[in-house]
Amino acid sequence: MVNPSKIREGAVEYSLGNFDGKSVSYDFDKILIYLNVKGKLLFGKHFKIYEEDRDIIWKLANYFVKDYENCAKHKIDPDKGLLLSGPVGCGKTSLMKLLKYLVPHQRPYSVIPCRNIAFSFNHLGYKTIDDYGNSQSYCFDDLGVEPIGRHYGKDCNVMGEILLSRHELFLKHNIKTHATTNLNAQELENLYGVRVRSRMRQLFNLVAFDVGVKDKRK
């Protein structure tokens, strides 16, 4: 039987809590130990978990491990995707790349920069929108800062179209979509329109860093 409370990195096994054969009682301190180790493996020895980020990591960890009781306290629906928002350099992308490793038994997702998707549209046209409207799971990174797509002289709000496709996929097949963004709700609505913004509410849980969080790249 697979024990979801244990994760092996090389020769070392890390415990995330206790497994009784049916469910896991997760230990947040143990989760943080594992995330620190995995973060250094992914991003280099300078990676660390900041004390100021504990609360938001706690919310995100509860989401990923599907702790329904704690998710309910934070008004997070584990069946929807995540929209992680915050200022430039606060660590959104790193966390979305990192936290999926807490649940290797769950369906993985790929983290794709939105600007790369817009550039792909410029070369391939509407095939790009079809490609990202498929049944795979994605985290769209830096939503809202991508340029407008242009293919053979026709402009297209590429990510807006993809989000509409992902919304249909979510309703029909319960396939999640995640995203990170520097923008607030009004800025996203101004960029993608009321229709897309309305569907984003159904598609995503909004989890936000504090506005004053420091830029960790400095």
mmCIF file of C-alpha atoms in Angstrom:
data_model
loop_
_atom_site.group_PDB
_atom_site.id
_atom_site.type_symbol
_atom_site.label_atom_id
_atom_site.label_comp_id
_atom_site.label_asym_id
_atom_site.label_seq_id
_atom_site.Cartn_x
_atom_site.Cartn_y
_atom_site.Cartn_z
ATOM 1 C CA MET A 1 0.000 0.000 0.000
ATOM 2 C CA VAL A 2 1.284 3.461 -0.911
ATOM 3 C CA ASN A 3 1.762 5.632 2.167
ATOM 4 C CA PRO A 4 0.927 9.236 1.162
ATOM 5 C CA SER A 5 2.424 10.569 4.395
ATOM 6 C CA LYS A 6 5.941 9.544 3.309
ATOM 7 C CA ILE A 7 7.992 11.095 0.500
ATOM 8 C CA ARG A 8 11.432 9.898 -0.528
ATOM 9 C CA GLU A 9 14.089 12.240 -1.904
ATOM 10 C CA GLY A 10 17.120 10.181 -2.901
ATOM 11 C CA ALA A 11 18.065 7.999 0.059
ATOM 12 C CA VAL A 12 16.111 10.057 2.604
ATOM 13 C CA GLU A 13 12.462 9.504 3.514
ATOM 14 C CA TYR A 14 10.446 12.451 4.842
ATOM 15 C CA SER A 15 7.295 12.129 6.921
ATOM 16 C CA LEU A 16 4.463 14.633 6.413
ATOM 17 C CA GLY A 17 2.288 13.228 9.185
ATOM 18 C CA ASN A 18 0.622 9.981 10.239
ATOM 19 C CA PHE A 19 -1.243 7.538 7.957
ATOM 20 C CA ASP A 20 -3.785 5.171 9.530
ATOM 21 C CA GLY A 21 -4.407 3.184 6.371
ATOM 22 C CA LYS A 22 -7.323 5.375 5.298
ATOM 23 C CA SER A 23 -6.351 9.020 5.784
ATOM 24 C CA VAL A 24 -3.365 11.169 6.702
ATOM 25 C CA SER A 25 -3.151 13.500 9.691
ATOM 26 C CA TYR A 26 -0.721 16.066 8.320
ATOM 27 C CA ASP A 27 1.802 17.876 10.504
ATOM 28 C CA PHE A 28 2.490 21.399 9.218
ATOM 29 C CA ASP A 29 5.943 21.605 10.805
ATOM 30 C CA LYS A 30 6.927 18.386 9.011
ATOM 31 C CA ILE A 31 5.487 19.751 5.765
ATOM 32 C CA LEU A 32 7.671 22.869 6.130
ATOM 33 C CA ILE A 33 10.775 20.729 6.694
ATOM 34 C CA TYR A 34 10.064 18.811 3.484
ATOM 35 C CA LEU A 35 9.267 21.967 1.477
ATOM 36 C CA ASN A 36 12.558 23.543 2.573
ATOM 37 C CA VAL A 37 14.477 20.469 1.414
ATOM 38 C CA LYS A 38 12.583 20.127 -1.866
ATOM 39 C CA GLY A 39 12.843 23.867 -2.507
ATOM 40 C CA LYS A 40 16.624 23.735 -2.257
ATOM 41 C CA LEU A 41 16.700 20.764 -4.653
ATOM 42 C CA LEU A 42 14.524 22.618 -7.173
ATOM 43 C CA PHE A 43 15.777 26.186 -6.874
ATOM 44 C CA GLY A 44 19.220 26.019 -5.274
ATOM 45 C CA LYS A 45 20.768 26.301 -1.833
ATOM 46 C CA HIS A 46 19.623 29.905 -1.287
ATOM 47 C CA PHE A 47 15.941 28.874 -1.226
ATOM 48 C CA LYS A 48 14.216 29.184 2.136
ATOM 49 C CA ILE A 49 10.751 29.386 3.622
ATOM 50 C CA TYR A 50 10.191 32.883 5.031
ATOM 51 C CA GLU A 51 8.457 33.277 8.383
ATOM 52 C CA GLU A 52 6.155 35.920 6.877
ATOM 53 C CA ASP A 53 4.895 33.357 4.348
ATOM 54 C CA ARG A 54 3.859 30.689 6.867
ATOM 55 C CA ASP A 55 0.176 31.689 6.846
ATOM 56 C CA ILE A 56 -0.205 31.595 3.081
ATOM 57 C CA ILE A 57 1.771 28.341 2.808
ATOM 58 C CA TRP A 58 -0.519 26.895 5.491
ATOM 59 C CA LYS A 59 -3.583 27.772 3.377
ATOM 60 C CA LEU A 60 -2.011 26.392 0.204
ATOM 61 C CA ALA A 61 -0.807 23.212 1.911
ATOM 62 C CA ASN A 62 -4.313 22.566 3.247
ATOM 63 C CA TYR A 63 -5.627 22.946 -0.280
ATOM 64 C CA PHE A 64 -3.132 20.535 -1.808
ATOM 65 C CA VAL A 65 -3.565 17.832 0.831
ATOM 66 C CA LYS A 66 -7.347 18.354 0.739
ATOM 67 C CA ASP A 67 -7.827 19.119 4.409
ATOM 68 C CA TYR A 68 -11.514 19.937 3.992
ATOM 69 C CA GLU A 69 -11.983 21.243 7.532
ATOM 70 C CA ASN A 70 -9.176 23.806 7.335
ATOM 71 C CA CYS A 71 -10.058 24.701 3.742
ATOM 72 C CA ALA A 72 -13.596 25.506 4.888
ATOM 73 C CA LYS A 73 -12.197 27.840 7.563
ATOM 74 C CA HIS A 74 -10.351 29.787 4.850
ATOM 75 C CA LYS A 75 -13.273 29.586 2.368
ATOM 76 C CA ILE A 76 -11.215 27.495 -0.053
ATOM 77 C CA ASP A 77 -12.893 24.896 -2.265
ATOM 78 C CA PRO A 78 -10.444 21.994 -2.871
ATOM 79 C CA ASP A 79 -12.368 21.030 -6.020
ATOM 80 C CA LYS A 80 -11.567 24.331 -7.755
ATOM 81 C CA GLY A 81 -8.205 25.610 -8.989
ATOM 82 C CA LEU A 82 -5.985 28.238 -7.379
ATOM 83 C CA LEU A 83 -5.384 31.824 -8.433
ATOM 84 C CA LEU A 84 -2.374 32.909 -6.384
ATOM 85 C CA SER A 85 -1.948 36.679 -6.459
ATOM 86 C CA GLY A 86 0.679 38.987 -5.036
ATOM 87 C CA PRO A 87 3.315 41.604 -5.846
ATOM 88 C CA VAL A 88 6.301 40.979 -8.106
ATOM 89 C CA GLY A 89 8.971 38.825 -6.486
ATOM 90 C CA CYS A 90 6.903 37.523 -3.555
ATOM 91 C CA GLY A 91 7.451 33.878 -4.513
ATOM 92 C CA LYS A 92 4.168 32.913 -6.222
ATOM 93 C CA THR A 93 5.757 30.920 -9.043
ATOM 94 C CA SER A 94 8.179 29.079 -6.779
ATOM 95 C CA LEU A 95 5.373 28.034 -4.433
ATOM 96 C CA MET A 96 3.207 26.744 -7.267
ATOM 97 C CA LYS A 97 6.157 24.793 -8.655
ATOM 98 C CA LEU A 98 6.982 23.440 -5.197
ATOM 99 C CA LEU A 99 3.699 22.605 -3.500
ATOM 100 C CA LYS A 100 2.554 20.018 -6.030
ATOM 101 C CA TYR A 101 5.335 17.757 -4.724
ATOM 102 C CA LEU A 102 3.420 17.393 -1.444
ATOM 103 C CA VAL A 103 0.936 15.177 -3.269
ATOM 104 C CA PRO A 104 2.850 13.056 -5.808
ATOM 105 C CA HIS A 105 -0.134 10.662 -5.931
ATOM 106 C CA GLN A 106 -2.383 13.421 -7.333
ATOM 107 C CA ARG A 107 -2.599 14.553 -10.938
ATOM 108 C CA PRO A 108 0.420 16.803 -11.700
ATOM 109 C CA TYR A 109 0.230 20.136 -13.515
ATOM 110 C CA SER A 110 2.719 22.022 -15.670
ATOM 111 C CA VAL A 111 3.650 25.640 -14.873
ATOM 112 C CA ILE A 112 3.625 27.636 -18.125
ATOM 113 C CA PRO A 113 4.447 31.376 -18.462
ATOM 114 C CA CYS A 114 1.537 33.212 -20.095
ATOM 115 C CA ARG A 115 3.915 35.285 -22.243
ATOM 116 C CA ASN A 116 5.232 32.033 -23.793
ATOM 117 C CA ILE A 117 1.678 31.037 -24.663
ATOM 118 C CA ALA A 118 1.068 34.424 -26.323
ATOM 119 C CA PHE A 119 4.293 34.069 -28.338
ATOM 120 C CA SER A 120 3.250 30.553 -29.346
ATOM 121 C CA PHE A 121 -0.051 31.968 -30.644
ATOM 122 C CA ASN A 122 1.866 34.454 -32.789
ATOM 123 C CA HIS A 123 3.560 31.508 -34.551
ATOM 124 C CA LEU A 124 0.873 28.814 -34.507
ATOM 125 C CA GLY A 125 -2.397 30.743 -34.303
ATOM 126 C CA TYR A 126 -5.536 29.201 -32.835
ATOM 127 C CA LYS A 127 -3.916 25.784 -32.498
ATOM 128 C CA THR A 128 -2.288 27.209 -29.355
ATOM 129 C CA ILE A 129 -5.695 27.899 -27.806
ATOM 130 C CA ASP A 130 -6.815 24.365 -28.684
ATOM 131 C CA ASP A 131 -3.628 22.911 -27.196
ATOM 132 C CA TYR A 132 -4.168 24.584 -23.811
ATOM 133 C CA GLY A 133 -7.881 23.842 -23.798
ATOM 134 C CA ASN A 134 -7.109 20.124 -23.605
ATOM 135 C CA SER A 135 -7.484 17.718 -20.699
ATOM 136 C CA GLN A 136 -4.060 18.354 -19.157
ATOM 137 C CA SER A 137 -3.647 20.348 -15.946
ATOM 138 C CA TYR A 138 -1.805 23.669 -16.050
ATOM 139 C CA CYS A 139 -0.739 26.549 -13.869
ATOM 140 C CA PHE A 140 -0.633 29.696 -16.014
ATOM 141 C CA ASP A 141 2.165 31.841 -14.624
ATOM 142 C CA ASP A 142 2.037 35.657 -14.596
ATOM 143 C CA LEU A 143 -1.514 35.910 -15.897
ATOM 144 C CA GLY A 144 -2.281 39.366 -17.207
ATOM 145 C CA VAL A 145 1.172 40.620 -18.191
ATOM 146 C CA GLU A 146 1.319 38.725 -21.490
ATOM 147 C CA PRO A 147 1.086 40.738 -24.728
ATOM 148 C CA ILE A 148 -1.954 40.559 -26.977
ATOM 149 C CA GLY A 149 -1.497 37.756 -29.502
ATOM 150 C CA ARG A 150 -1.291 38.567 -33.195
ATOM 151 C CA HIS A 151 -1.468 35.986 -35.967
ATOM 152 C CA TYR A 152 -1.606 37.025 -39.628
ATOM 153 C CA GLY A 153 -2.603 40.550 -38.612
ATOM 154 C CA LYS A 154 -5.478 39.515 -36.350
ATOM 155 C CA ASP A 155 -5.306 40.362 -32.651
ATOM 156 C CA CYS A 156 -6.475 37.909 -30.000
ATOM 157 C CA ASN A 157 -6.702 38.033 -26.220
ATOM 158 C CA VAL A 158 -5.093 34.616 -26.034
ATOM 159 C CA MET A 159 -5.303 33.910 -22.311
ATOM 160 C CA GLY A 160 -8.887 35.168 -22.186
ATOM 161 C CA GLU A 161 -9.851 32.608 -24.830
ATOM 162 C CA ILE A 162 -7.909 29.849 -23.058
ATOM 163 C CA LEU A 163 -9.603 30.633 -19.737
ATOM 164 C CA LEU A 164 -13.007 30.271 -21.399
ATOM 165 C CA SER A 165 -11.922 26.866 -22.725
ATOM 166 C CA ARG A 166 -10.566 25.845 -19.333
ATOM 167 C CA HIS A 167 -13.860 26.836 -17.705
ATOM 168 C CA GLU A 168 -15.757 24.471 -20.020
ATOM 169 C CA LEU A 169 -13.233 21.738 -19.243
ATOM 170 C CA PHE A 170 -13.760 22.295 -15.519
ATOM 171 C CA LEU A 171 -17.557 22.098 -15.775
ATOM 172 C CA LYS A 172 -17.585 18.991 -17.983
ATOM 173 C CA HIS A 173 -14.644 17.009 -16.619
ATOM 174 C CA ASN A 174 -13.651 18.613 -13.273
ATOM 175 C CA ILE A 175 -10.159 19.355 -14.606
ATOM 176 C CA LYS A 176 -8.518 22.086 -12.553
ATOM 177 C CA THR A 177 -6.645 25.128 -13.764
ATOM 178 C CA HIS A 178 -4.249 27.161 -11.610
ATOM 179 C CA ALA A 179 -2.691 30.562 -12.228
ATOM 180 C CA THR A 180 -0.477 33.211 -10.651
ATOM 181 C CA THR A 181 -0.929 36.930 -11.173
ATOM 182 C CA ASN A 182 0.362 40.338 -10.069
ATOM 183 C CA LEU A 183 -3.006 41.924 -10.889
ATOM 184 C CA ASN A 184 -6.050 42.520 -8.709
ATOM 185 C CA ALA A 185 -9.614 41.498 -9.585
ATOM 186 C CA GLN A 186 -10.520 44.810 -11.231
ATOM 187 C CA GLU A 187 -7.364 44.830 -13.348
ATOM 188 C CA LEU A 188 -8.098 41.276 -14.512
ATOM 189 C CA GLU A 189 -11.652 42.268 -15.419
ATOM 190 C CA ASN A 190 -10.415 45.311 -17.340
ATOM 191 C CA LEU A 191 -8.004 43.083 -19.251
ATOM 192 C CA TYR A 192 -10.173 40.053 -19.998
ATOM 193 C CA GLY A 193 -13.701 41.413 -19.718
ATOM 194 C CA VAL A 194 -16.690 40.710 -17.476
ATOM 195 C CA ARG A 195 -17.472 37.348 -19.123
ATOM 196 C CA VAL A 196 -14.041 35.873 -18.460
ATOM 197 C CA ARG A 197 -13.845 37.384 -14.982
ATOM 198 C CA SER A 198 -17.190 35.782 -14.102
ATOM 199 C CA ARG A 199 -15.919 32.369 -15.170
ATOM 200 C CA MET A 200 -12.686 32.896 -13.263
ATOM 201 C CA ARG A 201 -14.746 33.113 -10.065
ATOM 202 C CA GLN A 202 -16.051 29.613 -10.758
ATOM 203 C CA LEU A 203 -12.681 28.313 -11.895
ATOM 204 C CA PHE A 204 -10.436 29.605 -9.102
ATOM 205 C CA ASN A 205 -10.019 30.041 -5.385
ATOM 206 C CA LEU A 206 -8.343 33.411 -4.869
ATOM 207 C CA VAL A 207 -5.424 33.209 -2.431
ATOM 208 C CA ALA A 208 -3.495 36.455 -2.015
ATOM 209 C CA PHE A 209 -0.192 37.516 -0.501
ATOM 210 C CA ASP A 210 -0.267 40.690 1.588
ATOM 211 C CA VAL A 211 0.313 43.782 -0.540
ATOM 212 C CA GLY A 212 3.309 44.766 1.586
ATOM 213 C CA VAL A 213 5.182 41.475 1.280
ATOM 214 C CA LYS A 214 8.845 42.033 0.367
ATOM 215 C CA ASP A 215 10.453 41.277 -2.982
ATOM 216 C CA LYS A 216 12.551 38.174 -2.357
ATOM 217 C CA ARG A 217 14.594 38.700 -5.512
ATOM 218 C CA LYS A 218 16.330 41.757 -4.038
#
